[in-house]
XYZ file of C-alpha atoms in Angstrom:
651
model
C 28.221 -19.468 -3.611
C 29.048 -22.924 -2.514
C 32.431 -22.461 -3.953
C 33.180 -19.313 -1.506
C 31.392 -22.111 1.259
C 34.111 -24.963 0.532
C 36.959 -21.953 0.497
C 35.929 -20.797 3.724
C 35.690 -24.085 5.409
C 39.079 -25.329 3.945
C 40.409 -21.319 5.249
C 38.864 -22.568 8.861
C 40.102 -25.911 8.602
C 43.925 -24.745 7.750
C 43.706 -21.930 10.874
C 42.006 -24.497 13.222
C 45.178 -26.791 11.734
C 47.734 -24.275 12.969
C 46.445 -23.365 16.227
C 46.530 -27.414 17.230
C 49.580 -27.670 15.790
C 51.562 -27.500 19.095
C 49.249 -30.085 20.695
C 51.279 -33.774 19.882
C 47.850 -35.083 18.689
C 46.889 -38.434 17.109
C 46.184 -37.385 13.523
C 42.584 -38.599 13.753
C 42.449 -36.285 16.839
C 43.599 -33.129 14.763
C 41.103 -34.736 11.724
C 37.840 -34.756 14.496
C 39.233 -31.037 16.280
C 39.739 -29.257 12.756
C 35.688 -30.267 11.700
C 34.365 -28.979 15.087
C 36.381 -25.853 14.556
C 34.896 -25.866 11.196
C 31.317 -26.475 11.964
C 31.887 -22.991 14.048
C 30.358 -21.522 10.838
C 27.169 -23.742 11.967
C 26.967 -21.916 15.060
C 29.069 -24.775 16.938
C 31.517 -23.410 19.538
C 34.322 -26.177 20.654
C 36.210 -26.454 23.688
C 39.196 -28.224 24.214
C 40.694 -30.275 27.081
C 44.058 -28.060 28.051
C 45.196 -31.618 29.079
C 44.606 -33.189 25.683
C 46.088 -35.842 24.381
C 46.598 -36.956 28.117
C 43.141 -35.986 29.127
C 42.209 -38.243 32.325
C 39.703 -41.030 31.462
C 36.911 -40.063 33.179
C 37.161 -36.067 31.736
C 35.898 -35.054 28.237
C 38.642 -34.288 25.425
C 36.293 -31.474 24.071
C 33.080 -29.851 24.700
C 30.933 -28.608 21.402
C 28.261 -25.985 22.367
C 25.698 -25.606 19.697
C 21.938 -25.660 18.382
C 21.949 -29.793 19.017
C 22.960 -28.802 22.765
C 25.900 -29.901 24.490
C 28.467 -32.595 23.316
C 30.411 -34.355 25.819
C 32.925 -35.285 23.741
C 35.507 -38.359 24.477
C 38.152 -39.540 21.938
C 38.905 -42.640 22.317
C 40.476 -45.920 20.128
C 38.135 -47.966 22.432
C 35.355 -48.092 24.352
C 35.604 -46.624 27.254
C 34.375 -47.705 30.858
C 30.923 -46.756 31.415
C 31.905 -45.264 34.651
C 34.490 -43.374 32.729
C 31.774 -41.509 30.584
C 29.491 -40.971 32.458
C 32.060 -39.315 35.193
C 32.699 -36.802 32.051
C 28.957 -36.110 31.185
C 28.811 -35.499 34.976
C 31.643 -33.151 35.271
C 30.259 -31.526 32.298
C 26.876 -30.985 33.657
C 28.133 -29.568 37.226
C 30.005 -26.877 34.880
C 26.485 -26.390 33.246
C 24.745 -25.419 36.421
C 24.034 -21.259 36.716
C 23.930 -21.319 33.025
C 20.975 -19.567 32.177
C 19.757 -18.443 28.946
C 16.163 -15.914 28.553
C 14.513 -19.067 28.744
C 15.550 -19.409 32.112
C 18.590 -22.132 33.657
C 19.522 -24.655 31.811
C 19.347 -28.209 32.794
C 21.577 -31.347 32.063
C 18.556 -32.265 29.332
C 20.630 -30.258 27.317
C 23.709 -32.670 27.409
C 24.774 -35.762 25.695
C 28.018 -37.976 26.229
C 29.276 -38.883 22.786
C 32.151 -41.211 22.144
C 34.031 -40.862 18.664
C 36.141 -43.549 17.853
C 38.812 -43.331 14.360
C 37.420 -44.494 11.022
C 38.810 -47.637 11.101
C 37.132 -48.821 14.304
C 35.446 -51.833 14.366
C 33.948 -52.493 17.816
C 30.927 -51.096 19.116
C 28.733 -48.555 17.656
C 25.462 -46.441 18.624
C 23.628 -45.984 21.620
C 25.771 -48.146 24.410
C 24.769 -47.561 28.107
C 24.230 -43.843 28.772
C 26.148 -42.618 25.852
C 26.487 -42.533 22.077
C 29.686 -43.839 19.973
C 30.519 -43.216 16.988
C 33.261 -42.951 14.627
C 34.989 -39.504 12.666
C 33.192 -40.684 9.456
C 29.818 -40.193 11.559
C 30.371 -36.986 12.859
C 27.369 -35.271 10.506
C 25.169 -37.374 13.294
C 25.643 -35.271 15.996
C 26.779 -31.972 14.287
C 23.849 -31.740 11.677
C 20.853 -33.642 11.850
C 19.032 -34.517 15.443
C 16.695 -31.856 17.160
C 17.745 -28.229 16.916
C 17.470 -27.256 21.470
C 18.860 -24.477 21.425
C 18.585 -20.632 19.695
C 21.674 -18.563 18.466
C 21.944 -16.715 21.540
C 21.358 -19.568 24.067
C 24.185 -21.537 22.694
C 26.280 -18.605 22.470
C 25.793 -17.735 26.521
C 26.482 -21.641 27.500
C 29.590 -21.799 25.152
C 30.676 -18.368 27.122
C 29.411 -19.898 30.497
C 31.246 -22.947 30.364
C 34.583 -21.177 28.863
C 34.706 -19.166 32.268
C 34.043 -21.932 34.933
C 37.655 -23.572 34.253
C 40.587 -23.590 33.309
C 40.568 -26.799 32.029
C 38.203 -25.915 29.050
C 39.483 -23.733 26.092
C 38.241 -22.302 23.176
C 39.067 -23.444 19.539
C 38.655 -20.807 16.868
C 36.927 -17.987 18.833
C 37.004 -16.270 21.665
C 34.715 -15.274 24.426
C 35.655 -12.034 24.916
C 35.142 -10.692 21.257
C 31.889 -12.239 20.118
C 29.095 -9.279 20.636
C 25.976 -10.617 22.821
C 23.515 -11.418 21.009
C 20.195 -9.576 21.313
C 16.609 -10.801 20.736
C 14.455 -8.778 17.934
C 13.515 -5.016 18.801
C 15.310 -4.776 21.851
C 18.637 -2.348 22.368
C 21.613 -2.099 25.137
C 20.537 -0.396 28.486
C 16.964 0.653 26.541
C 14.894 0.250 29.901
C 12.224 -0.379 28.118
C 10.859 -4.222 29.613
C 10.556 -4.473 32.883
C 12.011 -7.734 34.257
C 8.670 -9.652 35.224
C 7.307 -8.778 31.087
C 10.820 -10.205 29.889
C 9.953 -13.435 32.216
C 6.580 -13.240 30.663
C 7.583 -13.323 27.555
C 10.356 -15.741 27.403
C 7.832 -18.233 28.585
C 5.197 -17.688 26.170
C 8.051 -17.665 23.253
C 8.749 -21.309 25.223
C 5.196 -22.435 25.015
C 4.899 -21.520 21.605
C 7.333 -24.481 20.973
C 6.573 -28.328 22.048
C 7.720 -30.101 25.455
C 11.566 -29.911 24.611
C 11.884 -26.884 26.033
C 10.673 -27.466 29.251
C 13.240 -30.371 29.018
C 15.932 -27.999 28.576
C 15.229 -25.083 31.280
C 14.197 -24.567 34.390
C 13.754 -21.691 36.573
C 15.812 -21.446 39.213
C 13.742 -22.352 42.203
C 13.075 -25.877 39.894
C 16.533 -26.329 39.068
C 17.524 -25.814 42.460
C 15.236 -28.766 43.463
C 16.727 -31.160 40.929
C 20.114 -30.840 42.145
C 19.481 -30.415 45.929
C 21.023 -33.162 48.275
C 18.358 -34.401 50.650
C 19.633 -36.135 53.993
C 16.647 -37.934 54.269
C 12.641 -38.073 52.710
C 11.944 -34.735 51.043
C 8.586 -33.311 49.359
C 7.668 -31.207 46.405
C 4.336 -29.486 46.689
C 2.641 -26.690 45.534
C -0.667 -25.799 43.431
C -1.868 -27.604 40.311
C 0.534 -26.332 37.179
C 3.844 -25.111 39.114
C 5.777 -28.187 37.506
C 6.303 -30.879 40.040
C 5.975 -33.205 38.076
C 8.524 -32.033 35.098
C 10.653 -31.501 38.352
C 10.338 -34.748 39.816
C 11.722 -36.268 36.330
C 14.476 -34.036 35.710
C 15.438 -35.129 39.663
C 14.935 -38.567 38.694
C 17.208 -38.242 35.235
C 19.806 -36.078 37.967
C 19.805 -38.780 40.503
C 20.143 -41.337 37.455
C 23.095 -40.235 36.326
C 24.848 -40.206 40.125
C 24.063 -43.864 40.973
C 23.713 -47.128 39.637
C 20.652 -49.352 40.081
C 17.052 -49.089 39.143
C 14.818 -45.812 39.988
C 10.934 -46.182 40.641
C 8.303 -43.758 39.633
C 5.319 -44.708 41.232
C 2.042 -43.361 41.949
C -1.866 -44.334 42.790
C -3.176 -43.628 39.271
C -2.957 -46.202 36.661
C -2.742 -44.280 33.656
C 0.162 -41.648 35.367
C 3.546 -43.887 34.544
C 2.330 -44.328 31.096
C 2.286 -40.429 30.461
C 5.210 -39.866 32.833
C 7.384 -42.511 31.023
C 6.740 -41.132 27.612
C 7.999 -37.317 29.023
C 11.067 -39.067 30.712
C 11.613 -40.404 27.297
C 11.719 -36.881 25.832
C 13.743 -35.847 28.364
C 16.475 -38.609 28.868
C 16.029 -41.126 26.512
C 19.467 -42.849 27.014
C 18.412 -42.826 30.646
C 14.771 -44.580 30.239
C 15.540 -47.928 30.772
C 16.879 -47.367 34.171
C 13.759 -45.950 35.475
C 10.566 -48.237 36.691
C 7.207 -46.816 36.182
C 4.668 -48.299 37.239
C 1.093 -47.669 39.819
C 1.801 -49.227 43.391
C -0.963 -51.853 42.740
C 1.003 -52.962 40.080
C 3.947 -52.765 42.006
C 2.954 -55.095 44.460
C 0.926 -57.473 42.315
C 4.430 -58.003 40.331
C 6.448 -58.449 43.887
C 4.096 -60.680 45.372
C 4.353 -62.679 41.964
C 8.287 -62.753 42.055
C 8.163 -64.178 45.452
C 5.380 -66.997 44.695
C 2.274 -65.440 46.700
C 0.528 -64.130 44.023
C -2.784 -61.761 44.296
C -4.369 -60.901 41.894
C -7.725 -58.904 42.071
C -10.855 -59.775 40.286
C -13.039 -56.736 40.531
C -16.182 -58.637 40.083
C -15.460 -60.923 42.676
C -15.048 -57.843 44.613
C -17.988 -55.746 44.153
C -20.037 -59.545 44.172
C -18.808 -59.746 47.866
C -19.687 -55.794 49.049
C -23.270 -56.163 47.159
C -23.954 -59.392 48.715
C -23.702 -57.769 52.434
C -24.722 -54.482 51.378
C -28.106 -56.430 50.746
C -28.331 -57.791 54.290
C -30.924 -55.312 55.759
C -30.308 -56.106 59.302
C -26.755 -55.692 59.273
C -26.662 -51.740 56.837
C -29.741 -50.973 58.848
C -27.783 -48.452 61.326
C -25.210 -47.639 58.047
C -28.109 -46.124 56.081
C -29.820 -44.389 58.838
C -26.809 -42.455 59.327
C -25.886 -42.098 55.637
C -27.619 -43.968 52.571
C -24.918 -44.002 50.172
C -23.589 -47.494 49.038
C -20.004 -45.500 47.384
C -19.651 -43.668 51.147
C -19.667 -46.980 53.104
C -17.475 -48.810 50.641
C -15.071 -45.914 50.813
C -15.092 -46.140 54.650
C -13.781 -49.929 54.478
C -11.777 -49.102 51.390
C -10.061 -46.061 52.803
C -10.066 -45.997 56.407
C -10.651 -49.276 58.189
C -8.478 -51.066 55.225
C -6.631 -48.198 53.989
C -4.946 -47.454 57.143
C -4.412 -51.048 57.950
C -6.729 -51.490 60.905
C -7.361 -54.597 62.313
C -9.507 -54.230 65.690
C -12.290 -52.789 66.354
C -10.573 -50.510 69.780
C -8.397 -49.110 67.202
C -11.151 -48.583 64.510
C -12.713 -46.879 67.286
C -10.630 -43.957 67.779
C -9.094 -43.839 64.236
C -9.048 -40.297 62.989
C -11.354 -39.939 60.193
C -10.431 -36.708 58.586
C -12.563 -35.553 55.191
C -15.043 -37.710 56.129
C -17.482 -35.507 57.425
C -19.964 -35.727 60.388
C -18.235 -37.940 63.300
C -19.287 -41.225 63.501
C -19.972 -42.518 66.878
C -18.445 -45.116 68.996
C -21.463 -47.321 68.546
C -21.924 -47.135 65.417
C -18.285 -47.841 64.474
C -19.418 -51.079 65.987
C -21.758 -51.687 63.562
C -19.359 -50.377 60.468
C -16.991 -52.917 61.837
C -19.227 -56.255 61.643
C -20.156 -55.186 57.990
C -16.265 -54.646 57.306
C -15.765 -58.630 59.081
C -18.665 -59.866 56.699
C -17.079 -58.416 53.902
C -14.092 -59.674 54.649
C -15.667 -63.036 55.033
C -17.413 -63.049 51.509
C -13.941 -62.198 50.171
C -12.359 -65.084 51.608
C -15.142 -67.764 50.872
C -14.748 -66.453 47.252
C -10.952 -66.327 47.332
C -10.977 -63.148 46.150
C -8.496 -59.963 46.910
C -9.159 -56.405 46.804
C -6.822 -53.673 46.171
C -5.822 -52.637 49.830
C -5.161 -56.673 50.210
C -2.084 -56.662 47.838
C -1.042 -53.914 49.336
C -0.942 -54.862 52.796
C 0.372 -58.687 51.427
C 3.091 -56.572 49.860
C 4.087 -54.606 52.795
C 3.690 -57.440 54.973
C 6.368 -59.680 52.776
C 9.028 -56.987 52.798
C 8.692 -56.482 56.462
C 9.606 -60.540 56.530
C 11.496 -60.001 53.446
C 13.133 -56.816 52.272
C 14.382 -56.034 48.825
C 17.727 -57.858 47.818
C 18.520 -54.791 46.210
C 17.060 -51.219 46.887
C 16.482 -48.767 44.880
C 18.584 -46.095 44.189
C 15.691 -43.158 44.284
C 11.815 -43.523 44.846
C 9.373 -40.790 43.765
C 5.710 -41.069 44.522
C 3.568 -38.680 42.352
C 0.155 -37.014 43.247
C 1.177 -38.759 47.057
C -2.203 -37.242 48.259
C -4.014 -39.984 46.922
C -2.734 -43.424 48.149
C -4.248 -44.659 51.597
C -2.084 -44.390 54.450
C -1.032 -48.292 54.297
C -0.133 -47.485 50.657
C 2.387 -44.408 52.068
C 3.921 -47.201 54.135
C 4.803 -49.112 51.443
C 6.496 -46.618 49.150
C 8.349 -46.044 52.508
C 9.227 -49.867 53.020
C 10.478 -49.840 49.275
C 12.773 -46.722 49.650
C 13.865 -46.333 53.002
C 14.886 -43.428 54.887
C 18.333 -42.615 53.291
C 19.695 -39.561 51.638
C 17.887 -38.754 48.194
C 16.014 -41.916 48.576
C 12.029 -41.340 48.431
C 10.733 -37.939 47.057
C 6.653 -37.289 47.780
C 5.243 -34.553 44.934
C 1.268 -33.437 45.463
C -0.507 -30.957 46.668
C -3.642 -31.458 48.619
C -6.047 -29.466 46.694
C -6.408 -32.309 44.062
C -7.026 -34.689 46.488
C -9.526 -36.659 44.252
C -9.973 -39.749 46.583
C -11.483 -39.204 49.897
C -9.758 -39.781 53.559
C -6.363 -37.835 54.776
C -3.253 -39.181 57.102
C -0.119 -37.195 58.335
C 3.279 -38.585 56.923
C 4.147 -39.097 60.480
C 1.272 -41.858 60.610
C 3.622 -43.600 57.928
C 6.913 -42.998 60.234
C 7.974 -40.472 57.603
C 9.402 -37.121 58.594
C 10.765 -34.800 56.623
C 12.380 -32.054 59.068
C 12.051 -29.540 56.733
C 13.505 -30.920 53.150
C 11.968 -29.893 50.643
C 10.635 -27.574 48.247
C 6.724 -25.265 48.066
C 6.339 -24.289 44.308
C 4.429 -21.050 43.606
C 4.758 -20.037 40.013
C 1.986 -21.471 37.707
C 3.334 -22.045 34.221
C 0.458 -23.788 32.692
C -2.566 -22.509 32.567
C -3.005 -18.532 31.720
C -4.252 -16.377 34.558
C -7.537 -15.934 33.977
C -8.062 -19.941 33.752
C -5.858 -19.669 37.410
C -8.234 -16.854 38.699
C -11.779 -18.916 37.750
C -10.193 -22.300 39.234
C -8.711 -19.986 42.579
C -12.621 -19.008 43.389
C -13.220 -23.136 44.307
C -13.113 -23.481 47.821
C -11.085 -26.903 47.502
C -10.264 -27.676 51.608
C -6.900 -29.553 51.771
C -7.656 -32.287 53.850
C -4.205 -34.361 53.481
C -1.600 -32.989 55.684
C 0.918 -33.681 53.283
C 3.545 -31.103 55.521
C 2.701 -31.880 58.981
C 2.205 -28.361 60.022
C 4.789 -26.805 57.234
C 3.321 -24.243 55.243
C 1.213 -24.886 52.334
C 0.071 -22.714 49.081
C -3.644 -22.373 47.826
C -4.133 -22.056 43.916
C -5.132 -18.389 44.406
C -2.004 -17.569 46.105
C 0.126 -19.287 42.863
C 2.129 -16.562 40.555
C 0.279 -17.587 37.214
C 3.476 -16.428 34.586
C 1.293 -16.837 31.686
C -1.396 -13.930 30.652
C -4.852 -13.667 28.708
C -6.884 -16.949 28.706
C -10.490 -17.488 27.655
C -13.131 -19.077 30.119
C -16.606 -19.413 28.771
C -19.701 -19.880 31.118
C -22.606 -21.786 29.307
C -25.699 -22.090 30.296
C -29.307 -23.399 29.017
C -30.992 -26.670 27.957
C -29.310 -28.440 24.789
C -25.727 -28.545 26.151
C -25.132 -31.073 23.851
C -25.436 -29.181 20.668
C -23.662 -26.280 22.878
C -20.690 -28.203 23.387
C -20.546 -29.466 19.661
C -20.805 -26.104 18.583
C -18.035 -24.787 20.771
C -15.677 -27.412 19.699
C -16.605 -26.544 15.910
C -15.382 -22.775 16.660
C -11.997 -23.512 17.839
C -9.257 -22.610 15.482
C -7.462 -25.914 16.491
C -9.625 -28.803 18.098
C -5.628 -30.404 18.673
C -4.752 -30.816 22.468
C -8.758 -30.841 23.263
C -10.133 -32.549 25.898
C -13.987 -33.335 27.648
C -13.712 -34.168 30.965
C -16.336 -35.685 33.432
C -17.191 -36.779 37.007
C -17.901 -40.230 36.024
C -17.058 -42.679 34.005
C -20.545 -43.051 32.246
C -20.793 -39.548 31.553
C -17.703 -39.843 29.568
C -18.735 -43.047 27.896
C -21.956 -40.985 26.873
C -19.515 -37.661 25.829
C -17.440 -40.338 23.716
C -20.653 -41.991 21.861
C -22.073 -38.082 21.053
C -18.652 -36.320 19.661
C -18.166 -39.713 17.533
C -21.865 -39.287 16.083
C -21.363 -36.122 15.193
C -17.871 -36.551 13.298
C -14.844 -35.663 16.003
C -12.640 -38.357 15.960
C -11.791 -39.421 20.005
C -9.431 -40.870 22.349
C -10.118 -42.392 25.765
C -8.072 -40.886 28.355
C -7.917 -44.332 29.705
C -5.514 -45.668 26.756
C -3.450 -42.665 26.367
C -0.059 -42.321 27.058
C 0.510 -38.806 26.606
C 2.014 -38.501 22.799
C 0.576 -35.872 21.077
C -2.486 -37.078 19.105
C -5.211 -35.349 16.883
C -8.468 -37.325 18.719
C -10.379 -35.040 21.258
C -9.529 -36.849 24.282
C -12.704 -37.996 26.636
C -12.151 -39.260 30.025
C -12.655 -38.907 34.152
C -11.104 -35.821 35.829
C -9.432 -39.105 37.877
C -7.742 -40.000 34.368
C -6.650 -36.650 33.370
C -4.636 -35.912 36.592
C -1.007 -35.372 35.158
C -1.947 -34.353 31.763
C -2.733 -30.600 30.274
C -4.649 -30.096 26.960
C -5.170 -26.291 25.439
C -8.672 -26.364 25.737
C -10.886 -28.185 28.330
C -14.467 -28.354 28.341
C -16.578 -29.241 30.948
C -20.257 -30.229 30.804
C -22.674 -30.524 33.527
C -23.468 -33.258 35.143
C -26.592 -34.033 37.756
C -25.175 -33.689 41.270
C -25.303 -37.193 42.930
C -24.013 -34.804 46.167
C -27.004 -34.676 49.014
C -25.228 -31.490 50.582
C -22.778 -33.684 53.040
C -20.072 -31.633 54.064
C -17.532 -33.866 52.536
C -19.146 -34.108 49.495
C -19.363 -30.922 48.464
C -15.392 -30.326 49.465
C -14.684 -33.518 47.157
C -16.840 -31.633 44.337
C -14.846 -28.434 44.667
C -11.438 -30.503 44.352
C -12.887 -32.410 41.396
C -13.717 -28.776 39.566
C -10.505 -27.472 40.613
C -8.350 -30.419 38.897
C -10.638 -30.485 36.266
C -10.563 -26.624 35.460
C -6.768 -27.027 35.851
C -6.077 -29.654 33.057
C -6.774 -26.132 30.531
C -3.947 -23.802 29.693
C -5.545 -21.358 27.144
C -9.581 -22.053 26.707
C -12.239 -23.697 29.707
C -15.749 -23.763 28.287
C -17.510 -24.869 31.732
C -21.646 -26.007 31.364
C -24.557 -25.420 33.587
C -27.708 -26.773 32.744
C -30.973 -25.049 33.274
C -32.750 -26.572 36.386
């Protein structure tokens, strides 16, 4: 047997030999061409430059199509200009667009620049910039070991795709035209037996059946579209929790990457978000990840106002020391409580509104929109909200302490005295619906209104922190660009039909008027799901025993309201033997541990199976309250693709 293998591979390397033999090669050229044409037998097709050996710098000398991906391939003695290769990935990639493969189009994931160099090179080797080099001794690198991307057929309809979008391109050792399509198991030409949405249906759950990669590697093409869309100004990405805008924001960021020079920023109002996001960007475009900033926008500006000596940090103690101490001063929250007792609503009304939106007199305070914030609050009593806001401000500054919105606002305030030296070349704010409006205006100061430069993704159904603005409060306008995502691809439909019954109100105007799309109008792709309604006393030993009856308690999580509910859910699943993970330290690599954590903490993440326990209601039936409740649930519910186990406790 492996005597027939080395005969046939010599047979391929002697025709491969012959049909290059017109081409006045460098022998090391014909060495490197006659192994891709044998590593056909590998399910490797190889395309040649028609200009070879006079290829122009900045094309590729060959193009390999096979179950590694795509290999930009330049021969070169030296290294070449990083402009050079990545002007040939590039190239390559724009001849990769309208590929598509059952798993829907493919994306430029699937493509790596790879520099091969003779044997007796002796400059530099491995990962350099945004491409790999190597030399012809190495070639088993690229050609045999790695990550398998892509399936028989797949690499088969790319190698045909890319043969027929030039002229430039031709095959080595097979041709297009003669190789039969390949067909997936149990299905026949011109059968009629699937109908086109239970192909779609099934490609995906095939997809999901294998880990993240794949979602690196396709697209459909409504996504795909978005990543390589050319924006003449600020453009958004919305839709309803689990249509991808995320995974599309990084693929646009990894796009955009490879088009410009200069740092990127991913940035966001959650802490724990970059983490996650940087560790999928580093499955997607690893080569790529050091270009790419991600970071929250407190951090942000605590790290500019650092670089340019005003430094601010925050000392949360400090900070709640100062609200307490006036929250205590009877005569001054007298009014405040009458109208509404709760401490968290007042603190949100300095933290969101009066500070959030950067307002700094009391005539302005006055007439201040105040949308999700239920009942009106009158013009005299804004009076009184605005002396407690002065003595807070006052216990802050005896204390020398900072709060959040203040690096914010000391941030925005030194880059309108100061801008950046150097801008960035593409800013995308995730989950957008969050930040305060004087937040918005600083992602805005930091990008800029040019072409591709600042990209908002969220959707205003998982609006978790209260308040709402209008981009056009932030001078932002988007004039149309951008995209509405409807097709939910992570959770199964009946998880998308329980979490659709929530009335969760938008309240952030994230369009201005443009049209937006309710989770119950989304196009779940994926079918079945399990939702389990529990109810009685000893939810406890209800949720332990649920957990316990799972096939797999992998990709698990327990999510809560509050933060000590889900230090109590973390002390009872480690009594009773499950090993756990706070949300709070994870960055979104694949772990055994049943992760515990705020629904605040899991926005961004998925998990197979959620579970939800009760929790007693600290809502007195305010309007707004009970509309923040329904958004919590709806995130929450959400974060489950294939199980939700949801608790009620007996009143």
């Amino acid at each position: 047997m492996t005597g027939t293998f080395h005969h046939r591979q010599e047979r391929l390397r002697r025709e491969a030999e012959a049909e290059l033999r017109d081409r006045l090669l460098p022998s090391w050229h014909h060495r490197v061409l006659q192994r891709f044409a044998v590593e056909h037998d590998s399910g490797w097709y190889p395309l040649l430059n028609q200009f070879a050996p006079h290829t122009p710098a900045n094309r590729p000398d060959a193009v390999l199509v096979g179950p590694q991906g795509v290999l930009v391939v330049l021969l070169r003695d030296a290294e070449p200009d990083w402009e050079d290769a990545r002007a040939a990935f590039v190239w390559t990639a724009e001849l990769l667009a309208g590929a598509s493969t059952e798993a829907g189009a493919v994306t430029e994931a699937v493509a790596r620049a790879v520099v091969v160099h003779p044997a007796d090179h002796r400059g530099r080797k491995g990962h350099s910039g945004e491409h790999l080099a190597i030399t012809e001794a190495e070639l088993d690198r690229v050609l045999r070991h790695g990550e398998r991307l892509l399936e028989p057929a797949e690499v088969l309809g790319i190698a045909r795709h890319l043969a027929s979008r030039t002229f430039d391109l031709s095959p080595i050792m097979w041709n297009p035209q003669r190789i039969p399509q390949q067909r997936g198991p149990g299905r026949t030409a011109g059968s009629g037996l699937f109908e086109v949405r239970d192909l779609r249906r099934e490609r995906v759950e095939r997809a999901l059946e294998r880990p993240f990669r794949d979602w690196r590697i396709f697209l459909d093409d409504a996504q795909l579209g978005a990543v390589r869309r050319r924006y003449s100004g600020p453009a958004r990405i919305t839709g309803p929790a689990g249509t991808g805008k995320t995974v599309l924001a990084l693929h646009r960021l990894a796009y955009l990457a490879r088009r410009t020079t200069g740092k990127l920023l991913f940035t966001t109002h959650l802490r724990n978000l970059p983490l996650i996001a940087a560790e999928q960007f580093r499955s997607l475009a690893p080569h790529l990840v050091q270009r790419i900033e991600f970071t929250h926008l407190h951090a942000w500006a605590r790290d500019f106002l650092d670089q340019r000596g005003r430094a601010a940090d925050v000392d949360e103690q400090q900070v709640e020391q100062a609200f307490e101490a006036v929250w205590q001063r009877a005569e001054l929250t007298a009014p405040l409580r009458a109208f509404r007792a709760s401490r968290s609503y007042w603190k949100d009304e300095i933290d969101r509104v009066i500070k959030g939106r950067g307002i700094s007199a009391l005539d302005t305070y006055r007439t201040v929109p105040r949308k999700g914030r239920g009942r009106p609050l009158p013009s005299e009593l804004r009076a009184h909200v605005w002396q407690f806001y002065c003595e807070y401000e006052r216990e802050l500054s005896e204390r020398g302490a900072f709060d959040h919105n203040d690096v914010l606002m000391r941030a925005l305030s030194e880059l309108d005295r100061r801008p950046l030296p150097r801008q960035y070349a593409a800013v995308v704010v995730d989950e957008v619906q969050d930040l305060t409006l004087i937040g918005l205006r600083l992602v805005h100061a930091i990008s800029g209104d040019g072409p591709d430069q600042l990209l908002l993704v969220g959707d205003g159904q998982q609006q978790v922190y209260p308040g709402g603005w209008r981009l056009s409060e932030a001078g932002i306008s988007l004039q149309g660009r951008g995209e509405v995502l409807r097709r939910n691809y992570r959770n199964r439909s009946a998880i998308v039909q329980h979490a659709g019954e929530l009335d969760a109100i938008n309240r952030f105007d994230d369009l201005d008027g443009g049209p937006t799309i309710a989770l119950r109008s989304a196009l779940p792709v994926l079918r079945g799901g399990h939702v389990v309604r529990w109810e009685g006393e000893d939810q406890e030993a209800a949720l332990i025993a649920a957990l316990r009856e799972l096939d797999d308690d992998t990709d698990t999580a327990v999510l809560t309201r509050t933060n000590g509910a889900a230090q109590h859910w973390d002390r009872v699943l480690r009594e009773a033997g499950f090993t756990v993970r706070s949300l709070d330290r994870w960055n979104g690599r694949t772990s055994g541990p049943i992760h515990v954590g705020t629904v605040h903490r899991a926005k961004g993440t998925e998990f197979r199976a959620v579970f939800l326990p009760d929790e007693r209601p600290q809502s007195h039936g305010h309007r707004d309250e009970l509309e923040a409740a329904d958004r919590h649930r709806l995130v929450a519910r959400t974060r489950a693709r294939d199980h939700l186990w949801i608790a009620t406790l007996s009143r």
